[in-house]
mmCIF file of C-alpha atoms and ligand atoms in Angstrom:
data_model
loop_
_atom_site.group_PDB
_atom_site.id
_atom_site.type_symbol
_atom_site.label_atom_id
_atom_site.label_comp_id
_atom_site.label_asym_id
_atom_site.label_seq_id
_atom_site.Cartn_x
_atom_site.Cartn_y
_atom_site.Cartn_z
ATOM 1 C CA MET A 1 -17.371 39.957 -35.257
ATOM 2 C CA ASP A 2 -19.080 37.962 -38.001
ATOM 3 C CA TYR A 3 -21.292 39.707 -40.482
ATOM 4 C CA PRO A 4 -25.042 39.502 -39.849
ATOM 5 C CA ALA A 5 -27.347 37.277 -41.896
ATOM 6 C CA THR A 6 -27.850 38.336 -45.509
ATOM 7 C CA ILE A 7 -30.989 40.351 -46.265
ATOM 8 C CA ASN A 8 -33.237 38.296 -48.542
ATOM 9 C CA ASP A 9 -36.274 40.495 -49.045
ATOM 10 C CA LEU A 10 -37.512 44.076 -49.000
ATOM 11 C CA SER A 11 -39.765 43.758 -45.957
ATOM 12 C CA ARG A 12 -37.678 46.073 -43.763
ATOM 13 C CA LEU A 13 -36.660 48.450 -46.546
ATOM 14 C CA CYS A 14 -37.946 52.009 -46.154
ATOM 15 C CA ILE A 15 -37.226 54.978 -48.403
ATOM 16 C CA HIS A 16 -37.053 58.622 -47.384
ATOM 17 C CA THR A 17 -39.114 60.708 -49.780
ATOM 18 C CA GLN A 18 -36.189 63.113 -50.171
ATOM 19 C CA THR A 19 -34.286 60.257 -51.836
ATOM 20 C CA THR A 20 -36.603 60.599 -54.825
ATOM 21 C CA ARG A 21 -36.854 64.374 -54.550
ATOM 22 C CA PRO A 22 -38.466 65.000 -57.970
ATOM 23 C CA TRP A 23 -41.561 63.020 -56.877
ATOM 24 C CA ASP A 24 -44.479 64.361 -54.844
ATOM 25 C CA LEU A 25 -45.833 62.337 -51.940
ATOM 26 C CA ARG A 26 -48.422 60.425 -53.948
ATOM 27 C CA GLN A 27 -45.807 59.463 -56.555
ATOM 28 C CA CYS A 28 -43.466 58.268 -53.809
ATOM 29 C CA ILE A 29 -46.162 56.113 -52.200
ATOM 30 C CA GLU A 30 -47.394 54.627 -55.487
ATOM 31 C CA ASN A 31 -43.953 53.950 -56.910
ATOM 32 C CA TYR A 32 -42.397 52.548 -53.734
ATOM 33 C CA ALA A 33 -45.359 50.193 -53.329
ATOM 34 C CA GLY A 34 -45.103 49.270 -57.021
ATOM 35 C CA SER A 35 -41.506 48.196 -56.357
ATOM 36 C CA GLY A 36 -42.469 46.062 -53.364
ATOM 37 C CA ILE A 37 -41.467 48.611 -50.731
ATOM 38 C CA HIS A 38 -44.058 49.220 -48.026
ATOM 39 C CA ARG A 39 -42.288 51.549 -45.625
ATOM 40 C CA ILE A 40 -41.788 55.269 -46.096
ATOM 41 C CA SER A 41 -40.252 58.178 -44.197
ATOM 42 C CA VAL A 42 -41.950 61.407 -45.155
ATOM 43 C CA TRP A 43 -40.235 64.771 -45.458
ATOM 44 C CA ARG A 44 -42.420 67.545 -44.133
ATOM 45 C CA HIS A 45 -42.425 69.908 -47.106
ATOM 46 C CA LEU A 46 -44.377 67.282 -49.066
ATOM 47 C CA LEU A 47 -47.254 67.654 -46.612
ATOM 48 C CA GLU A 48 -47.819 71.315 -47.492
ATOM 49 C CA ASN A 49 -51.289 71.853 -48.951
ATOM 50 C CA THR A 50 -52.263 68.220 -48.447
ATOM 51 C CA ASP A 51 -55.110 66.787 -46.421
ATOM 52 C CA PRO A 52 -53.829 64.332 -43.776
ATOM 53 C CA LYS A 53 -56.939 62.168 -44.124
ATOM 54 C CA GLY A 54 -56.449 61.895 -47.881
ATOM 55 C CA ILE A 55 -52.795 61.009 -47.428
ATOM 56 C CA ARG A 56 -53.651 58.364 -44.852
ATOM 57 C CA ARG A 57 -56.105 56.838 -47.292
ATOM 58 C CA ILE A 58 -53.478 56.650 -50.050
ATOM 59 C CA LEU A 59 -51.032 55.104 -47.576
ATOM 60 C CA LYS A 60 -53.606 52.518 -46.529
ATOM 61 C CA ASP A 61 -54.537 51.698 -50.134
ATOM 62 C CA HIS A 62 -50.876 50.885 -50.791
ATOM 63 C CA ALA A 63 -50.273 49.041 -47.487
ATOM 64 C CA MET A 64 -47.643 51.674 -46.762
ATOM 65 C CA GLU A 65 -46.355 52.106 -43.233
ATOM 66 C CA VAL A 66 -44.970 55.493 -42.200
ATOM 67 C CA VAL A 67 -41.702 54.951 -40.337
ATOM 68 C CA SER A 68 -40.875 58.546 -39.508
ATOM 69 C CA LEU A 69 -41.568 62.187 -40.221
ATOM 70 C CA VAL A 70 -38.484 64.203 -41.218
ATOM 71 C CA ARG A 71 -37.589 66.550 -39.733
ATOM 72 C CA GLY A 72 -37.885 68.689 -36.623
ATOM 73 C CA GLY A 73 -35.154 70.305 -34.592
ATOM 74 C CA PHE A 74 -32.981 73.352 -35.393
ATOM 75 C CA PHE A 75 -33.314 74.442 -31.782
ATOM 76 C CA ALA A 76 -29.964 76.234 -31.457
ATOM 77 C CA SER A 77 -29.822 79.979 -32.058
ATOM 78 C CA SER A 78 -28.262 82.992 -30.390
ATOM 79 C CA HIS A 79 -31.574 84.797 -31.009
ATOM 80 C CA PRO A 80 -34.283 84.014 -28.430
ATOM 81 C CA GLY A 81 -36.993 84.745 -31.016
ATOM 82 C CA GLN A 82 -35.607 82.094 -33.332
ATOM 83 C CA ARG A 83 -35.453 79.566 -30.527
ATOM 84 C CA GLU A 84 -39.125 80.231 -29.788
ATOM 85 C CA ALA A 85 -40.000 79.895 -33.467
ATOM 86 C CA ALA A 86 -38.153 76.566 -33.569
ATOM 87 C CA ILE A 87 -40.166 75.291 -30.623
ATOM 88 C CA ALA A 88 -43.419 76.345 -32.313
ATOM 89 C CA ASP A 89 -42.322 74.606 -35.512
ATOM 90 C CA ASN A 90 -41.491 71.423 -33.626
ATOM 91 C CA LEU A 91 -44.897 71.448 -31.936
ATOM 92 C CA GLU A 92 -46.389 71.693 -35.415
ATOM 93 C CA ALA A 93 -44.182 68.812 -36.600
ATOM 94 C CA ILE A 94 -45.406 66.666 -33.697
ATOM 95 C CA ARG A 95 -49.017 67.413 -34.699
ATOM 96 C CA GLU A 96 -48.177 66.493 -38.310
ATOM 97 C CA ALA A 97 -46.576 63.224 -37.200
ATOM 98 C CA GLU A 98 -49.678 62.320 -35.248
ATOM 99 C CA ALA A 99 -51.978 63.212 -38.159
ATOM 100 C CA LEU A 100 -49.871 61.110 -40.531
ATOM 101 C CA GLY A 101 -49.540 58.184 -38.143
ATOM 102 C CA ALA A 102 -45.745 58.547 -37.933
ATOM 103 C CA PRO A 103 -44.414 57.077 -34.683
ATOM 104 C CA VAL A 104 -41.096 58.955 -34.859
ATOM 105 C CA LEU A 105 -40.046 62.528 -35.576
ATOM 106 C CA VAL A 106 -36.411 62.794 -36.686
ATOM 107 C CA VAL A 107 -34.649 65.688 -34.971
ATOM 108 C CA VAL A 108 -31.783 67.507 -36.696
ATOM 109 C CA CYS A 109 -30.643 69.511 -33.723
ATOM 110 C CA GLY A 110 -29.300 72.733 -35.253
ATOM 111 C CA ALA A 111 -26.265 74.897 -34.543
ATOM 112 C CA ASP A 112 -25.362 78.567 -34.578
ATOM 113 C CA PRO A 113 -21.810 79.477 -35.667
ATOM 114 C CA GLY A 114 -22.196 82.737 -33.720
ATOM 115 C CA GLN A 115 -21.997 80.931 -30.390
ATOM 116 C CA SER A 116 -20.080 78.040 -28.871
ATOM 117 C CA PRO A 117 -21.157 74.447 -29.498
ATOM 118 C CA VAL A 118 -21.661 74.107 -25.730
ATOM 119 C CA GLU A 119 -24.283 76.862 -25.810
ATOM 120 C CA SER A 120 -25.930 75.277 -28.831
ATOM 121 C CA VAL A 121 -26.145 71.900 -27.072
ATOM 122 C CA ASP A 122 -27.731 73.514 -23.999
ATOM 123 C CA GLN A 123 -30.332 75.209 -26.211
ATOM 124 C CA ILE A 124 -31.005 71.925 -28.027
ATOM 125 C CA ARG A 125 -31.614 70.185 -24.699
ATOM 126 C CA GLU A 126 -33.960 72.980 -23.587
ATOM 127 C CA GLY A 127 -35.778 72.909 -26.915
ATOM 128 C CA ILE A 128 -36.382 69.163 -26.832
ATOM 129 C CA ALA A 129 -37.430 69.338 -23.186
ATOM 130 C CA SER A 130 -40.003 71.997 -23.962
ATOM 131 C CA VAL A 131 -41.696 69.989 -26.747
ATOM 132 C CA LEU A 132 -41.524 66.692 -24.862
ATOM 133 C CA PRO A 133 -44.900 67.088 -23.100
ATOM 134 C CA ALA A 134 -46.637 67.566 -26.475
ATOM 135 C CA ALA A 135 -44.830 64.541 -27.917
ATOM 136 C CA SER A 136 -45.786 62.530 -24.876
ATOM 137 C CA GLU A 137 -49.444 63.498 -25.218
ATOM 138 C CA VAL A 138 -49.656 61.920 -28.672
ATOM 139 C CA GLY A 139 -46.968 59.239 -28.215
ATOM 140 C CA VAL A 140 -44.610 60.520 -30.923
ATOM 141 C CA ARG A 141 -40.989 59.569 -30.270
ATOM 142 C CA LEU A 142 -38.149 62.009 -30.946
ATOM 143 C CA ALA A 143 -35.028 60.618 -32.642
ATOM 144 C CA ILE A 144 -31.931 62.783 -32.225
ATOM 145 C CA GLU A 145 -29.791 62.384 -35.350
ATOM 146 C CA PRO A 146 -26.080 63.135 -34.912
ATOM 147 C CA LEU A 147 -24.744 64.712 -38.126
ATOM 148 C CA HIS A 148 -21.254 64.477 -39.575
ATOM 149 C CA PRO A 149 -18.973 67.161 -38.024
ATOM 150 C CA MET A 150 -18.701 68.904 -41.423
ATOM 151 C CA TYR A 151 -22.193 70.266 -40.651
ATOM 152 C CA ALA A 152 -21.332 71.526 -37.158
ATOM 153 C CA ALA A 153 -21.466 75.216 -38.070
ATOM 154 C CA GLY A 154 -25.067 75.317 -39.188
ATOM 155 C CA ARG A 155 -27.014 72.075 -39.051
ATOM 156 C CA SER A 156 -26.075 70.284 -35.865
ATOM 157 C CA ALA A 157 -23.981 70.792 -32.763
ATOM 158 C CA ILE A 158 -24.582 67.076 -32.112
ATOM 159 C CA VAL A 159 -21.961 65.344 -34.249
ATOM 160 C CA THR A 160 -21.234 61.970 -32.642
ATOM 161 C CA MET A 161 -23.213 59.035 -31.333
ATOM 162 C CA LYS A 162 -21.681 59.650 -27.913
ATOM 163 C CA GLN A 163 -23.037 63.209 -27.860
ATOM 164 C CA ALA A 164 -26.429 61.987 -29.054
ATOM 165 C CA ASN A 165 -26.490 59.303 -26.341
ATOM 166 C CA ASP A 166 -25.433 61.813 -23.668
ATOM 167 C CA LEU A 167 -28.161 64.213 -24.752
ATOM 168 C CA ALA A 168 -30.857 61.549 -25.049
ATOM 169 C CA GLU A 169 -29.999 60.076 -21.650
ATOM 170 C CA SER A 170 -29.923 63.501 -20.001
ATOM 171 C CA LEU A 171 -33.524 64.095 -21.090
ATOM 172 C CA ASP A 172 -34.547 60.952 -19.229
ATOM 173 C CA SER A 173 -37.589 59.988 -21.292
ATOM 174 C CA ASP A 174 -38.543 56.810 -23.134
ATOM 175 C CA LEU A 175 -39.707 59.066 -25.954
ATOM 176 C CA VAL A 176 -36.232 60.450 -26.667
ATOM 177 C CA GLY A 177 -33.755 58.310 -28.586
ATOM 178 C CA VAL A 178 -31.294 58.365 -31.459
ATOM 179 C CA ALA A 179 -31.355 57.984 -35.255
ATOM 180 C CA VAL A 180 -28.185 56.263 -36.506
ATOM 181 C CA ASP A 181 -27.348 57.470 -40.013
ATOM 182 C CA VAL A 182 -24.326 55.663 -41.450
ATOM 183 C CA PHE A 183 -23.391 58.657 -43.639
ATOM 184 C CA HIS A 184 -22.884 60.772 -40.513
ATOM 185 C CA VAL A 185 -21.296 58.335 -38.070
ATOM 186 C CA TRP A 186 -19.435 55.627 -40.035
ATOM 187 C CA TRP A 187 -16.018 57.203 -39.359
ATOM 188 C CA ASP A 188 -16.340 57.122 -35.558
ATOM 189 C CA VAL A 189 -14.026 54.537 -33.924
ATOM 190 C CA GLU A 190 -16.359 54.494 -30.918
ATOM 191 C CA LEU A 191 -19.401 53.684 -33.056
ATOM 192 C CA GLU A 192 -19.756 50.024 -32.066
ATOM 193 C CA ARG A 193 -19.586 50.859 -28.373
ATOM 194 C CA GLU A 194 -22.008 53.780 -28.641
ATOM 195 C CA ILE A 195 -24.527 51.761 -30.673
ATOM 196 C CA GLY A 196 -24.346 49.119 -27.950
ATOM 197 C CA ARG A 197 -24.876 51.752 -25.273
ATOM 198 C CA CYS A 198 -27.825 53.220 -27.169
ATOM 199 C CA GLY A 199 -29.440 49.810 -27.603
ATOM 200 C CA ALA A 200 -28.966 48.925 -23.942
ATOM 201 C CA ALA A 201 -30.806 52.128 -23.032
ATOM 202 C CA GLY A 202 -33.660 51.244 -25.413
ATOM 203 C CA LYS A 203 -32.910 54.297 -27.528
ATOM 204 C CA LEU A 204 -32.089 52.954 -31.003
ATOM 205 C CA PHE A 205 -35.019 54.559 -32.826
ATOM 206 C CA ALA A 206 -33.878 54.631 -36.469
ATOM 207 C CA PHE A 207 -31.242 53.397 -38.923
ATOM 208 C CA HIS A 208 -30.486 55.408 -42.098
ATOM 209 C CA LEU A 209 -28.555 54.001 -45.067
ATOM 210 C CA SER A 210 -26.532 55.450 -47.924
ATOM 211 C CA ASP A 211 -22.804 55.423 -48.669
ATOM 212 C CA TRP A 212 -19.834 57.773 -48.356
ATOM 213 C CA LYS A 213 -18.146 58.455 -51.680
ATOM 214 C CA THR A 214 -14.466 59.101 -51.134
ATOM 215 C CA GLU A 215 -14.518 61.697 -53.907
ATOM 216 C CA MET A 216 -17.560 63.768 -53.115
ATOM 217 C CA THR A 217 -18.491 66.651 -55.401
ATOM 218 C CA ASP A 218 -21.033 68.230 -53.038
ATOM 219 C CA LEU A 219 -21.013 68.008 -49.246
ATOM 220 C CA LEU A 220 -24.801 67.819 -49.033
ATOM 221 C CA ASN A 221 -26.171 66.325 -52.224
ATOM 222 C CA ASP A 222 -23.638 63.762 -53.374
ATOM 223 C CA ARG A 223 -24.356 60.787 -51.151
ATOM 224 C CA GLY A 224 -23.627 57.397 -52.617
ATOM 225 C CA LEU A 225 -25.908 54.475 -53.274
ATOM 226 C CA MET A 226 -25.071 51.546 -50.989
ATOM 227 C CA GLY A 227 -21.907 49.940 -52.364
ATOM 228 C CA GLU A 228 -20.618 53.088 -54.072
ATOM 229 C CA GLY A 229 -18.530 54.216 -51.136
ATOM 230 C CA CYS A 230 -16.379 53.087 -48.241
ATOM 231 C CA ILE A 231 -18.915 52.373 -45.478
ATOM 232 C CA ASP A 232 -18.993 48.799 -44.189
ATOM 233 C CA LEU A 233 -22.780 48.708 -44.065
ATOM 234 C CA LYS A 234 -23.093 45.055 -43.108
ATOM 235 C CA ARG A 235 -20.777 45.502 -40.159
ATOM 236 C CA ILE A 236 -22.744 48.492 -38.848
ATOM 237 C CA ARG A 237 -26.033 46.628 -39.382
ATOM 238 C CA GLY A 238 -24.517 43.783 -37.371
ATOM 239 C CA TRP A 239 -23.789 46.176 -34.504
ATOM 240 C CA MET A 240 -27.344 47.496 -34.679
ATOM 241 C CA GLU A 241 -28.801 43.991 -34.560
ATOM 242 C CA GLN A 242 -26.497 42.959 -31.738
ATOM 243 C CA ALA A 243 -27.773 45.984 -29.820
ATOM 244 C CA GLY A 244 -31.339 44.784 -30.310
ATOM 245 C CA PHE A 245 -32.497 46.965 -33.202
ATOM 246 C CA GLU A 246 -35.408 45.433 -35.098
ATOM 247 C CA GLY A 247 -36.663 48.478 -36.983
ATOM 248 C CA SER A 248 -36.582 49.614 -40.587
ATOM 249 C CA HIS A 249 -33.627 50.047 -42.907
ATOM 250 C CA GLU A 250 -34.237 53.576 -44.174
ATOM 251 C CA VAL A 251 -32.523 54.574 -47.392
ATOM 252 C CA GLU A 252 -31.800 58.300 -47.381
ATOM 253 C CA ILE A 253 -29.754 59.418 -50.363
ATOM 254 C CA PHE A 254 -29.444 63.061 -51.415
ATOM 255 C CA SER A 255 -27.912 63.019 -54.862
ATOM 256 C CA ASN A 256 -27.943 65.637 -57.592
ATOM 257 C CA ARG A 257 -26.660 62.887 -59.873
ATOM 258 C CA TYR A 258 -29.556 60.494 -59.223
ATOM 259 C CA TRP A 259 -32.197 63.255 -59.043
ATOM 260 C CA LYS A 260 -31.348 64.145 -62.650
ATOM 261 C CA GLY A 261 -32.182 60.640 -63.841
ATOM 262 C CA ASN A 262 -35.267 58.435 -63.990
ATOM 263 C CA GLN A 263 -36.546 57.975 -60.432
ATOM 264 C CA GLY A 264 -38.175 54.600 -61.125
ATOM 265 C CA GLU A 265 -34.815 53.321 -62.325
ATOM 266 C CA PHE A 266 -33.202 54.806 -59.207
ATOM 267 C CA VAL A 267 -35.629 52.915 -56.939
ATOM 268 C CA ARG A 268 -34.798 49.668 -58.740
ATOM 269 C CA LYS A 269 -31.094 50.379 -58.184
ATOM 270 C CA ILE A 270 -31.799 51.062 -54.496
ATOM 271 C CA CYS A 271 -33.522 47.679 -54.118
ATOM 272 C CA ASP A 272 -30.624 45.853 -55.802
ATOM 273 C CA ALA A 273 -27.958 47.735 -53.831
ATOM 274 C CA TYR A 274 -29.846 47.174 -50.580
ATOM 275 C CA LEU A 275 -30.019 43.397 -51.035
ATOM 276 C CA LYS A 276 -26.392 43.242 -52.131
ATOM 277 C CA HIS A 277 -24.604 45.666 -49.819
ATOM 278 C CA ALA A 278 -26.716 46.441 -46.744
HETATM 279 ZN ZN1 ZN B 1 -30.489 60.530 -41.807
#
């Protein structure tokens, strides 16, 4: 397959607030907008002690569109009380998404190493099903994000696009789809096929960008800037576009290395790397 057309501008570029972790929400909004970026995915902890109306005003003043709220999920647990708490937290996340004007809630499904992955997946399905009516009431879509299998013990029993598609399809709702994060799924030889399947079902809800450094120093917080690793980003973007995806290109980089430096400089590097490598 040929590579897709080159990206010439920042109009579809979105940044996850966690990418510039040292900044609070207002700093993220102001600085992204100042760099010509008008899409943002907001991590929930930044909403603590903020007034949704005030935040919406700051977003509007900077012509900033909220792409998604990150994150709900963590439904799997061998303890019934924890599963109930997760459902309550997801209902809260859906309310937050509505208040913020976020059309999508990203769902990191959860896992419990004290039980089998099969049990975890069943609990994840039940958890999503039980918050679906609330999501439906306010029109917030739920994007299941498969994580790399290295996180299967604690963060997600959903580790491939195929599993995410199976789960999303089994819930049989237009509001349930998938978030494709290249860091988590680039290695999968079935990725092209599963992206195609997801698009055909109308379930490609999100596309997250970073890179996979072949010599990683931290399994969580050493993601690469686009071009620093081995992921063929253009090829995967081509598959997304072929499958009908027209949404945002969300940069989500957790990096102790970049968090130590100047965040404004980091955002400039993100813009350059995005235009060059994504
Ligand atoms: Zn992601």
